[in-house]
mmCIF file of C-alpha atoms in Angstrom:
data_model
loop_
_atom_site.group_PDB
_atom_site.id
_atom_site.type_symbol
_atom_site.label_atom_id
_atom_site.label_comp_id
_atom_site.label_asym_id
_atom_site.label_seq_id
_atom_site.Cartn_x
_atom_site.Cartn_y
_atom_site.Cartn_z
ATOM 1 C CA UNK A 1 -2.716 3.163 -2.775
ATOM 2 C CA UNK A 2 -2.595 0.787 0.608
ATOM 3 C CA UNK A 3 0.883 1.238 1.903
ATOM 4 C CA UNK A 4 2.165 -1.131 4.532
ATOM 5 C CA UNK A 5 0.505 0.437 7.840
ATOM 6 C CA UNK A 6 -2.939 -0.262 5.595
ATOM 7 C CA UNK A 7 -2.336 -3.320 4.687
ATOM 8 C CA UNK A 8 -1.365 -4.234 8.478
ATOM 9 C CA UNK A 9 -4.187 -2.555 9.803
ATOM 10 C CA UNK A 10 -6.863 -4.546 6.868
ATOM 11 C CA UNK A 11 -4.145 -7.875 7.871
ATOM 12 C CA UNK A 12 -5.603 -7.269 11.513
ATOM 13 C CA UNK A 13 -9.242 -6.563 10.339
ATOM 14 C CA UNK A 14 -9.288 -9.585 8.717
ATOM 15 C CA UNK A 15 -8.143 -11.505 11.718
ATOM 16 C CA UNK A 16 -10.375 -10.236 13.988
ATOM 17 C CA UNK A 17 -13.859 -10.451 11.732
ATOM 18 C CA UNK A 18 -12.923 -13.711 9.294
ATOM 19 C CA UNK A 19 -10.908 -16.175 10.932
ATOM 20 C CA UNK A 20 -12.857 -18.897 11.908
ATOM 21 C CA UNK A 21 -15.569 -18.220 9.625
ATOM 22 C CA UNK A 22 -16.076 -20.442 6.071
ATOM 23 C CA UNK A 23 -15.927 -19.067 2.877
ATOM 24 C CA UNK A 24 -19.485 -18.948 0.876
ATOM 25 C CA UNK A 25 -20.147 -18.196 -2.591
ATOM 26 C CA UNK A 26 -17.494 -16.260 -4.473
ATOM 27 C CA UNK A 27 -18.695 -13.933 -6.930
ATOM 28 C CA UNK A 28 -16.366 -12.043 -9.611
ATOM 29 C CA UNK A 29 -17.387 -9.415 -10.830
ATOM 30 C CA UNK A 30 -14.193 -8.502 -13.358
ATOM 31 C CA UNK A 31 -12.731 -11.397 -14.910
ATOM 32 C CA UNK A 32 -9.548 -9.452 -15.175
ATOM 33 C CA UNK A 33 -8.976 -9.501 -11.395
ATOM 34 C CA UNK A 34 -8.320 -13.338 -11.550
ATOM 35 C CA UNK A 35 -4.454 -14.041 -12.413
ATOM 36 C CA UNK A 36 -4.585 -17.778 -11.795
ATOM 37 C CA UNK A 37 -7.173 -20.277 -12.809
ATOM 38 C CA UNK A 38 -5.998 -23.455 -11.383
ATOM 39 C CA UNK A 39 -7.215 -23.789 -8.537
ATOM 40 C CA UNK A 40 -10.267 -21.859 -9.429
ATOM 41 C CA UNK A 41 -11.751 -19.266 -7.249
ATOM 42 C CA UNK A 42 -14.438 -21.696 -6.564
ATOM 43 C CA UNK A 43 -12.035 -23.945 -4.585
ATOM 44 C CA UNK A 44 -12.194 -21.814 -1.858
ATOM 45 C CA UNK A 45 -16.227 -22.476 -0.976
ATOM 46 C CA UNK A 46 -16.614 -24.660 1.964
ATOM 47 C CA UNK A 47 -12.824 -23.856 3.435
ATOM 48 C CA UNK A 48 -12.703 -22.994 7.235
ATOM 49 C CA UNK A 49 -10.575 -19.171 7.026
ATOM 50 C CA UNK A 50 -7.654 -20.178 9.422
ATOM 51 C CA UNK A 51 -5.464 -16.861 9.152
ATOM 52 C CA UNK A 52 -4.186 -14.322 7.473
ATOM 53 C CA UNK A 53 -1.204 -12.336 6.283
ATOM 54 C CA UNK A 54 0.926 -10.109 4.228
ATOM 55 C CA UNK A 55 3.484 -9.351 2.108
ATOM 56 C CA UNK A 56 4.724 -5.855 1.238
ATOM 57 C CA UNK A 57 1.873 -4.376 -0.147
ATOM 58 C CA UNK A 58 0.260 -7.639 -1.148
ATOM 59 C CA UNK A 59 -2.638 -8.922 1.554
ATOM 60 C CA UNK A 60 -3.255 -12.687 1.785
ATOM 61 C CA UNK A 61 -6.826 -14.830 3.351
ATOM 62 C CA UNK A 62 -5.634 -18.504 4.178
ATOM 63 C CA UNK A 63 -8.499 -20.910 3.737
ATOM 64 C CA UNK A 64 -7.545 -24.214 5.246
ATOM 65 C CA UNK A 65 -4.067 -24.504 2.881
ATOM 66 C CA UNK A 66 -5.280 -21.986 -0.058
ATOM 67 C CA UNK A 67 -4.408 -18.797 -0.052
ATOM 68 C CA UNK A 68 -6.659 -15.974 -1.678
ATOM 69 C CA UNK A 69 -3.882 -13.472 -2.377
ATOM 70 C CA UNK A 70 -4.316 -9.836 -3.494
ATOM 71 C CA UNK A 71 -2.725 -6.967 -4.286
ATOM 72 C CA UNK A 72 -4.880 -3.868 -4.706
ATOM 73 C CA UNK A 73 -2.511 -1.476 -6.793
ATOM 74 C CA UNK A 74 -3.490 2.464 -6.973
ATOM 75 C CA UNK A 75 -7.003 2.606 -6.771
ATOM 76 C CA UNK A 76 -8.042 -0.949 -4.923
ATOM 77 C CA UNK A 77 -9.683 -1.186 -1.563
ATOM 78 C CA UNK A 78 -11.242 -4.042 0.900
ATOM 79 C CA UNK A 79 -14.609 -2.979 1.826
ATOM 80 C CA UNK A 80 -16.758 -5.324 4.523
ATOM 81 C CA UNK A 81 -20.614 -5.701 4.407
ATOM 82 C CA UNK A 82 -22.287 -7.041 7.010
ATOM 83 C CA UNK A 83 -25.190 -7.723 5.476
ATOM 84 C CA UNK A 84 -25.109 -7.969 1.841
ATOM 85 C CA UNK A 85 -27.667 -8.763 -0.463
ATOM 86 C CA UNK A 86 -28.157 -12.004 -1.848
ATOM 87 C CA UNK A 87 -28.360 -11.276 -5.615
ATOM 88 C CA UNK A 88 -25.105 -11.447 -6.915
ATOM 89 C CA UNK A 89 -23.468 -8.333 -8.421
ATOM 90 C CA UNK A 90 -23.957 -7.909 -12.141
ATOM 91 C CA UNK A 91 -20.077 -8.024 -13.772
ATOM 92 C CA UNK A 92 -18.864 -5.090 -14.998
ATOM 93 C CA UNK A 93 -21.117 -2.426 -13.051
ATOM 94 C CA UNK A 94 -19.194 -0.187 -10.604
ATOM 95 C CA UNK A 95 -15.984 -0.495 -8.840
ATOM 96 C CA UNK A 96 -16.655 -4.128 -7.359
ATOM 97 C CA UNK A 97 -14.073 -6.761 -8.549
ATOM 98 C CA UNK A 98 -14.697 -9.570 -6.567
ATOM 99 C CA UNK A 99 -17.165 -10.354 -3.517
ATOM 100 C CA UNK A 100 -16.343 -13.425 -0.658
ATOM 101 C CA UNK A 101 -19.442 -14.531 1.527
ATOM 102 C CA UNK A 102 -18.434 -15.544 4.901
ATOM 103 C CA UNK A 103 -20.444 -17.756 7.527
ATOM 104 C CA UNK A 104 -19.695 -17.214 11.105
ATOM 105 C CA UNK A 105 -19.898 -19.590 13.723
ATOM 106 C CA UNK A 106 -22.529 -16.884 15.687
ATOM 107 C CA UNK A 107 -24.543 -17.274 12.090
ATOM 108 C CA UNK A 108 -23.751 -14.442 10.341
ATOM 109 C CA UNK A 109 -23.157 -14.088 6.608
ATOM 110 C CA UNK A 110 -21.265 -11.060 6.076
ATOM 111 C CA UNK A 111 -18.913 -10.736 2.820
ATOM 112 C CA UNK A 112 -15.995 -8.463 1.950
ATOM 113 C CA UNK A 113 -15.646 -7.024 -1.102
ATOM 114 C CA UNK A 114 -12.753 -5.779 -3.251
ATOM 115 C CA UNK A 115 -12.988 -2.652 -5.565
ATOM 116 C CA UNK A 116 -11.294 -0.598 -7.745
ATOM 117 C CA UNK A 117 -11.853 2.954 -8.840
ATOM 118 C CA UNK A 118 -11.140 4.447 -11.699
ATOM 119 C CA UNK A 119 -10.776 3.116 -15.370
ATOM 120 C CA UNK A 120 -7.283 1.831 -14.951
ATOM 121 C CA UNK A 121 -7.896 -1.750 -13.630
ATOM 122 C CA UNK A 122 -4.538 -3.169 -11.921
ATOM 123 C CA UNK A 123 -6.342 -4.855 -8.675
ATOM 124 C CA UNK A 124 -5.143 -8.486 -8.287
ATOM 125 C CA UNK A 125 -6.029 -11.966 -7.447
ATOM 126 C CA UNK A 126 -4.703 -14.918 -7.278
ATOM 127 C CA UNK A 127 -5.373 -18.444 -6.127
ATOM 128 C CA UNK A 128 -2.271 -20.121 -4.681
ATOM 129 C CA UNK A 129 -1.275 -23.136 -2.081
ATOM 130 C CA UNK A 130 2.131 -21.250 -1.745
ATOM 131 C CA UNK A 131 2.203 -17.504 -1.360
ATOM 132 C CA UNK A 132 5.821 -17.113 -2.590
ATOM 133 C CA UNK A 133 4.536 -18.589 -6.273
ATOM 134 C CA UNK A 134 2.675 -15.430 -6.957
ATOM 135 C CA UNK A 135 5.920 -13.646 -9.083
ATOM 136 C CA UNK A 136 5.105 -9.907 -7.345
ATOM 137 C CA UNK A 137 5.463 -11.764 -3.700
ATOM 138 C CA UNK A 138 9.123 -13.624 -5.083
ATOM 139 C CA UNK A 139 10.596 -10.584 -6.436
ATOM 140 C CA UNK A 140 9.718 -8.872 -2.666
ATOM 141 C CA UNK A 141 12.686 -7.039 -0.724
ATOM 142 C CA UNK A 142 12.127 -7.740 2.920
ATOM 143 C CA UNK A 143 9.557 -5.665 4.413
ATOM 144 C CA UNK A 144 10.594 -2.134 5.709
ATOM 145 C CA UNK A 145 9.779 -2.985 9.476
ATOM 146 C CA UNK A 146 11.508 -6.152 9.437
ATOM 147 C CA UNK A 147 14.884 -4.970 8.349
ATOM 148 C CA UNK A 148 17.840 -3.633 10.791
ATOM 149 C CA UNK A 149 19.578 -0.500 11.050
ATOM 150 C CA UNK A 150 22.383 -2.364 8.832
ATOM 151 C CA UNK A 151 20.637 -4.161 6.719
ATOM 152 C CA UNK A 152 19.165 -1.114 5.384
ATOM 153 C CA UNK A 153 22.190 0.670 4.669
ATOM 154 C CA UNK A 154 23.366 -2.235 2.564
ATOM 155 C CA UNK A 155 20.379 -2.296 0.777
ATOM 156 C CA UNK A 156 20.257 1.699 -0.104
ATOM 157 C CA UNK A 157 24.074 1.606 -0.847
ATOM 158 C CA UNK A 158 23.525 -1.532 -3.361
ATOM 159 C CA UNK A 159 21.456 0.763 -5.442
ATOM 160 C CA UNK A 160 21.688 3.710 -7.560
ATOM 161 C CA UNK A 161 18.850 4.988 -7.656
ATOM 162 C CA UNK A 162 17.357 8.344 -6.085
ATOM 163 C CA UNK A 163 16.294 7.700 -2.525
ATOM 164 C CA UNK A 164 12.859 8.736 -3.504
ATOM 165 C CA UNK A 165 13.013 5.743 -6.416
ATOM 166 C CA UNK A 166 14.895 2.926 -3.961
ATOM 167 C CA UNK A 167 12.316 3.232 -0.638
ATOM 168 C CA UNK A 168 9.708 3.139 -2.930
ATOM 169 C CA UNK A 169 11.044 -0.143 -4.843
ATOM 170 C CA UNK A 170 9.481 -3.001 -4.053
ATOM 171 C CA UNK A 171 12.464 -5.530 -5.188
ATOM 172 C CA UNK A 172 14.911 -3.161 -2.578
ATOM 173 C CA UNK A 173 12.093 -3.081 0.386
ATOM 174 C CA UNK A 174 8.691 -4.243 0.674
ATOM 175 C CA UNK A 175 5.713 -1.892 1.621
ATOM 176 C CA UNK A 176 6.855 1.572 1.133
ATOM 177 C CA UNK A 177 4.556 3.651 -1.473
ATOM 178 C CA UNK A 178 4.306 6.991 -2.991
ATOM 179 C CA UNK A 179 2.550 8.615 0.684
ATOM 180 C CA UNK A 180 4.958 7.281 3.091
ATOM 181 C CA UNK A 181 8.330 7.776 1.446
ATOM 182 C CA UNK A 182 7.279 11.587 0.691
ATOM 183 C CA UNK A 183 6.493 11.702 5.045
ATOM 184 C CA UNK A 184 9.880 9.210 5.394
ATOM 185 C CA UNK A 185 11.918 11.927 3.451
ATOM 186 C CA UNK A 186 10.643 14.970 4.840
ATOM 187 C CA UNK A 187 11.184 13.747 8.726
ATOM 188 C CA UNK A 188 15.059 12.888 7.697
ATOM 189 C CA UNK A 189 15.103 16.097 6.062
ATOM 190 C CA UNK A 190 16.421 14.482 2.822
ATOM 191 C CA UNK A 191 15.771 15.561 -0.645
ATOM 192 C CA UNK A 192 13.928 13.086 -2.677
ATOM 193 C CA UNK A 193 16.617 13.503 -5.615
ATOM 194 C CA UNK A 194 19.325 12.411 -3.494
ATOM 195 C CA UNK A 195 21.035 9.509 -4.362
ATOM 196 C CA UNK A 196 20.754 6.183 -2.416
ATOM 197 C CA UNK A 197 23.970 5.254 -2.728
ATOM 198 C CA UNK A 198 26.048 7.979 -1.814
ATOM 199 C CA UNK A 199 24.261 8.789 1.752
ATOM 200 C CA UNK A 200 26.646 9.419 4.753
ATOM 201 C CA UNK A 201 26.385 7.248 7.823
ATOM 202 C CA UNK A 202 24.551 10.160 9.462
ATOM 203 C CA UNK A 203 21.878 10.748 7.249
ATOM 204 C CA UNK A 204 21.006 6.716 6.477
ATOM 205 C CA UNK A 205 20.837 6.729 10.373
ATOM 206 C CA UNK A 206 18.588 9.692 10.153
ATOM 207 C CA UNK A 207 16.635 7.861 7.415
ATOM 208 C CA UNK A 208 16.294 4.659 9.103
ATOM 209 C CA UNK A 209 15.296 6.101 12.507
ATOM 210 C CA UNK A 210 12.428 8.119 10.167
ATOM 211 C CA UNK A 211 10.602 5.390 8.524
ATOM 212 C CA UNK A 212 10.767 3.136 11.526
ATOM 213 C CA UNK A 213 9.021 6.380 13.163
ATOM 214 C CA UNK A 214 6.593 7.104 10.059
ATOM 215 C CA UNK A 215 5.550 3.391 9.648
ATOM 216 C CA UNK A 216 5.131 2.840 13.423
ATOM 217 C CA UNK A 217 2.715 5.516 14.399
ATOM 218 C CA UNK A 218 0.940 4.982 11.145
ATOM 219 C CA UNK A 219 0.040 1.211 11.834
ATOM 220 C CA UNK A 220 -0.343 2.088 15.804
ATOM 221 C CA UNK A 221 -3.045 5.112 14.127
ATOM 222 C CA UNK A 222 -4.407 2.735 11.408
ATOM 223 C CA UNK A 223 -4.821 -1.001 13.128
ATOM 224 C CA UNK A 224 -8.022 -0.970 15.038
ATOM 225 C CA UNK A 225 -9.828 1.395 12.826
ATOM 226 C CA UNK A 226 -12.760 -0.036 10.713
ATOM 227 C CA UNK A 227 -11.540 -1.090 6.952
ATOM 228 C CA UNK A 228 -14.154 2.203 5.863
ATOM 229 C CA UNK A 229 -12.178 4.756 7.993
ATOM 230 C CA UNK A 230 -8.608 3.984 7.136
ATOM 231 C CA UNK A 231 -8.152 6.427 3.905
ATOM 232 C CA UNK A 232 -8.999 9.215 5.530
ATOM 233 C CA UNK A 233 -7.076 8.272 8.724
ATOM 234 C CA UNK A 234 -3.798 7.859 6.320
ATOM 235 C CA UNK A 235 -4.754 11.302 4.923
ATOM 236 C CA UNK A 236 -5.253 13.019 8.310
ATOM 237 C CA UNK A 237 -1.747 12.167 9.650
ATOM 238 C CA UNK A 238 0.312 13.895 6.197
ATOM 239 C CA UNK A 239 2.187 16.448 7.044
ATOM 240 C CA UNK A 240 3.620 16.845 3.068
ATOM 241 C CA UNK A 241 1.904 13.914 0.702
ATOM 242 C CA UNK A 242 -1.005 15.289 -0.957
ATOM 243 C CA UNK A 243 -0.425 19.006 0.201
ATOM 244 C CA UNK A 244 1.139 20.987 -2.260
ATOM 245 C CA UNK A 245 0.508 24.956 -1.443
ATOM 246 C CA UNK A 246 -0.596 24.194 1.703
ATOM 247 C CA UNK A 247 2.123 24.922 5.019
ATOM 248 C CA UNK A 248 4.469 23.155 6.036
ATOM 249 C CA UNK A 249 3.773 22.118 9.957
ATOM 250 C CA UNK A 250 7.300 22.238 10.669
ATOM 251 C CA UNK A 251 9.018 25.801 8.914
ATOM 252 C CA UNK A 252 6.014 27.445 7.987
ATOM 253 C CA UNK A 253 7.341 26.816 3.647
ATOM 254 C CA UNK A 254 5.294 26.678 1.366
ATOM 255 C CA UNK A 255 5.189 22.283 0.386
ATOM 256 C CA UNK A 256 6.057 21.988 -3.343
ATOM 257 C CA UNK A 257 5.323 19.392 -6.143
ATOM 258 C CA UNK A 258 7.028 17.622 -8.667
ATOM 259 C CA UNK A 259 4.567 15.569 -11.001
ATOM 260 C CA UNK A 260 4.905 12.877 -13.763
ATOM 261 C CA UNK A 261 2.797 11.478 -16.231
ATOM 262 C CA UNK A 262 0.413 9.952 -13.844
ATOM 263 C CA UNK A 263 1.708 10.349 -10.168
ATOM 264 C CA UNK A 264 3.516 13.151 -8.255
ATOM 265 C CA UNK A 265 4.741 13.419 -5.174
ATOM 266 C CA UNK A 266 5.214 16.190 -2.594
ATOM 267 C CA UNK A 267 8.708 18.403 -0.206
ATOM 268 C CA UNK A 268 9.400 21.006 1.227
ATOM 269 C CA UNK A 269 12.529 22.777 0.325
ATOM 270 C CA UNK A 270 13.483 24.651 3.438
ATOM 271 C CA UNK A 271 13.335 21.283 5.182
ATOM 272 C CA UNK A 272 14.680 18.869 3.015
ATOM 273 C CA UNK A 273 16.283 20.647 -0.151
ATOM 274 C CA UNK A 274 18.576 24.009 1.556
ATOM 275 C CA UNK A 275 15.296 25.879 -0.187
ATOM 276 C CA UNK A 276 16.093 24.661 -3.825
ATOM 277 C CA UNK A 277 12.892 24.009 -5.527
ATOM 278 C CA UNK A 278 13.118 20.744 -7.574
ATOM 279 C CA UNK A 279 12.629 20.375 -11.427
ATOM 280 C CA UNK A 280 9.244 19.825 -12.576
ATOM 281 C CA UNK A 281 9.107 18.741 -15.906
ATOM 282 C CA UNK A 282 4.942 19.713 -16.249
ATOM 283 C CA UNK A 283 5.731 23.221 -14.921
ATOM 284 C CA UNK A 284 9.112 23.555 -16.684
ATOM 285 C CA UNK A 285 7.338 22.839 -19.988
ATOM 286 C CA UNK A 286 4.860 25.887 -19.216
ATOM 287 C CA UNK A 287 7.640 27.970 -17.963
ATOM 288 C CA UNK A 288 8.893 27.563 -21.770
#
């Protein structure tokens, strides 16, 4: 899933190769991408692309006054063509959703696309003049690298959750996924079970200073890169996500997992848990 320093970094793409451009023929290829119908997708033909931006995990195109907002959930992506082909995709083949043509003002017609692997279809669109109307955007937390030192204690200690659960909440702060708050937790040396509200001044300190430090060199790796190379440049800076039996780069323990129905998410216990290994309710039910 596109985390915040992804959705920055696709934010920036965007501003570099499709401002000033206008917006071409639409096509949709999944009717269940579209969450608004008035205006229709069509509106946007003809519209000059005057900017761009984002919220949380949610990416936004402003074309002249309407804003093509999406949000592309687990499996989504933004791929850019430079020279597509001019029969329009058939619906329902492959992991397109949704196509935009583009004219430049040097004449080119490139178009980005917007897929979705998988089977589980959650990618978004909608058509709005105010970005705050889409409900996902009002319900937003302010974004993780807008928020102070202070701020973000209040915010933690006005939950109950686990501190896994709360940096991950969208409603309590705005761009952090699954990836990022396993790296977040395992640079403050915090087990993911912990609870939010009952962290010491010391270790919300420790916290804070570790996703400002995670999200920061993420976007300063990520923004610049083409939109193709930016999954594997999130994957190639991990130290913990995604690596379960592999080393840890900082004690030399062995990273464990603990998974759910359909996500899981990665520690390691000398660093963040005193060496406890965490519950895992697929293992435990082996185990039995």
């Amino acid at each position: 899933m596109p985390e915040l320093p992804e959705i920055v970094a696709l934010e920036q793409f965007l501003a570099e190769h499709a401002v000033g451009a206008v917006v071409g023929r639409i096509d949709v290829a999944a009717l269940s991408v579209l969450k608004t119908f008035d205006p229709p997708v069509t509106a946007l033909s003809g519209r000059d692309v005057t900017g761009v931006g984002h919220w949380g995990k949610h990416l936004g195109l402003d074309c002249d006054g309407l804003w093509l907002i999406t949000h592309l959930s687990r499996a989504g992506w933004l791929r850019w063509i430079d020279e597509p082909g001019a029969a329009p995709p058939k619906p329902g083949k492959g992991p397109l959703a949704l196509r935009v043509h583009l004219f430049t003002p040097e004449g080119a017609t490139p178009a980005f696309d917007l897929t979705e692997a998988g089977t589980k279809k959650r990618l978004a669109v909608w058509i709005v003049a105010d970005p705050l109307s889409v409900p996902s955007i009002a319900r937003l937390g302010p974004d993780a690298m807008a928020v102070s030192e202070t701020e973000f204690a209040e915010l933690l200690h006005g939950t109950s959750q686990r501190v896994k659960n709360a940096l991950t909440d969208q409603t309590v702060l705005a761009g952090i996924g699954n990836a990022y708050s396993d790296e977040i937790l395992h640079t403050a040396k915090l087990s993911p079970f912990a609870n939010a509200s009952t962290l010491d001044a010391e270790q919300l300190a420790r916290l804070f200073s570790a996703m400002r430090a995670t999200l920061s060199d993420a976007i300063e790796r990520s923004v610049g890169e083409d939109a193709a190379r930016l999954k594997a440049e999130k994957r190639s800076g991990m130290r913990v996500h995604g690596r379960t039996g592999e080393t840890c780069p900082v004690c030399g323990d062995t990273v464990r997992e603990v998974a759910y129905a359909d996500k899981s998410f990665q520690y390691c216990p000398t660093c963040q848990t005193g060496g406890k290994i965490l519950a895992d309710r697929r293992m435990s039910r082996l185990l039995k």
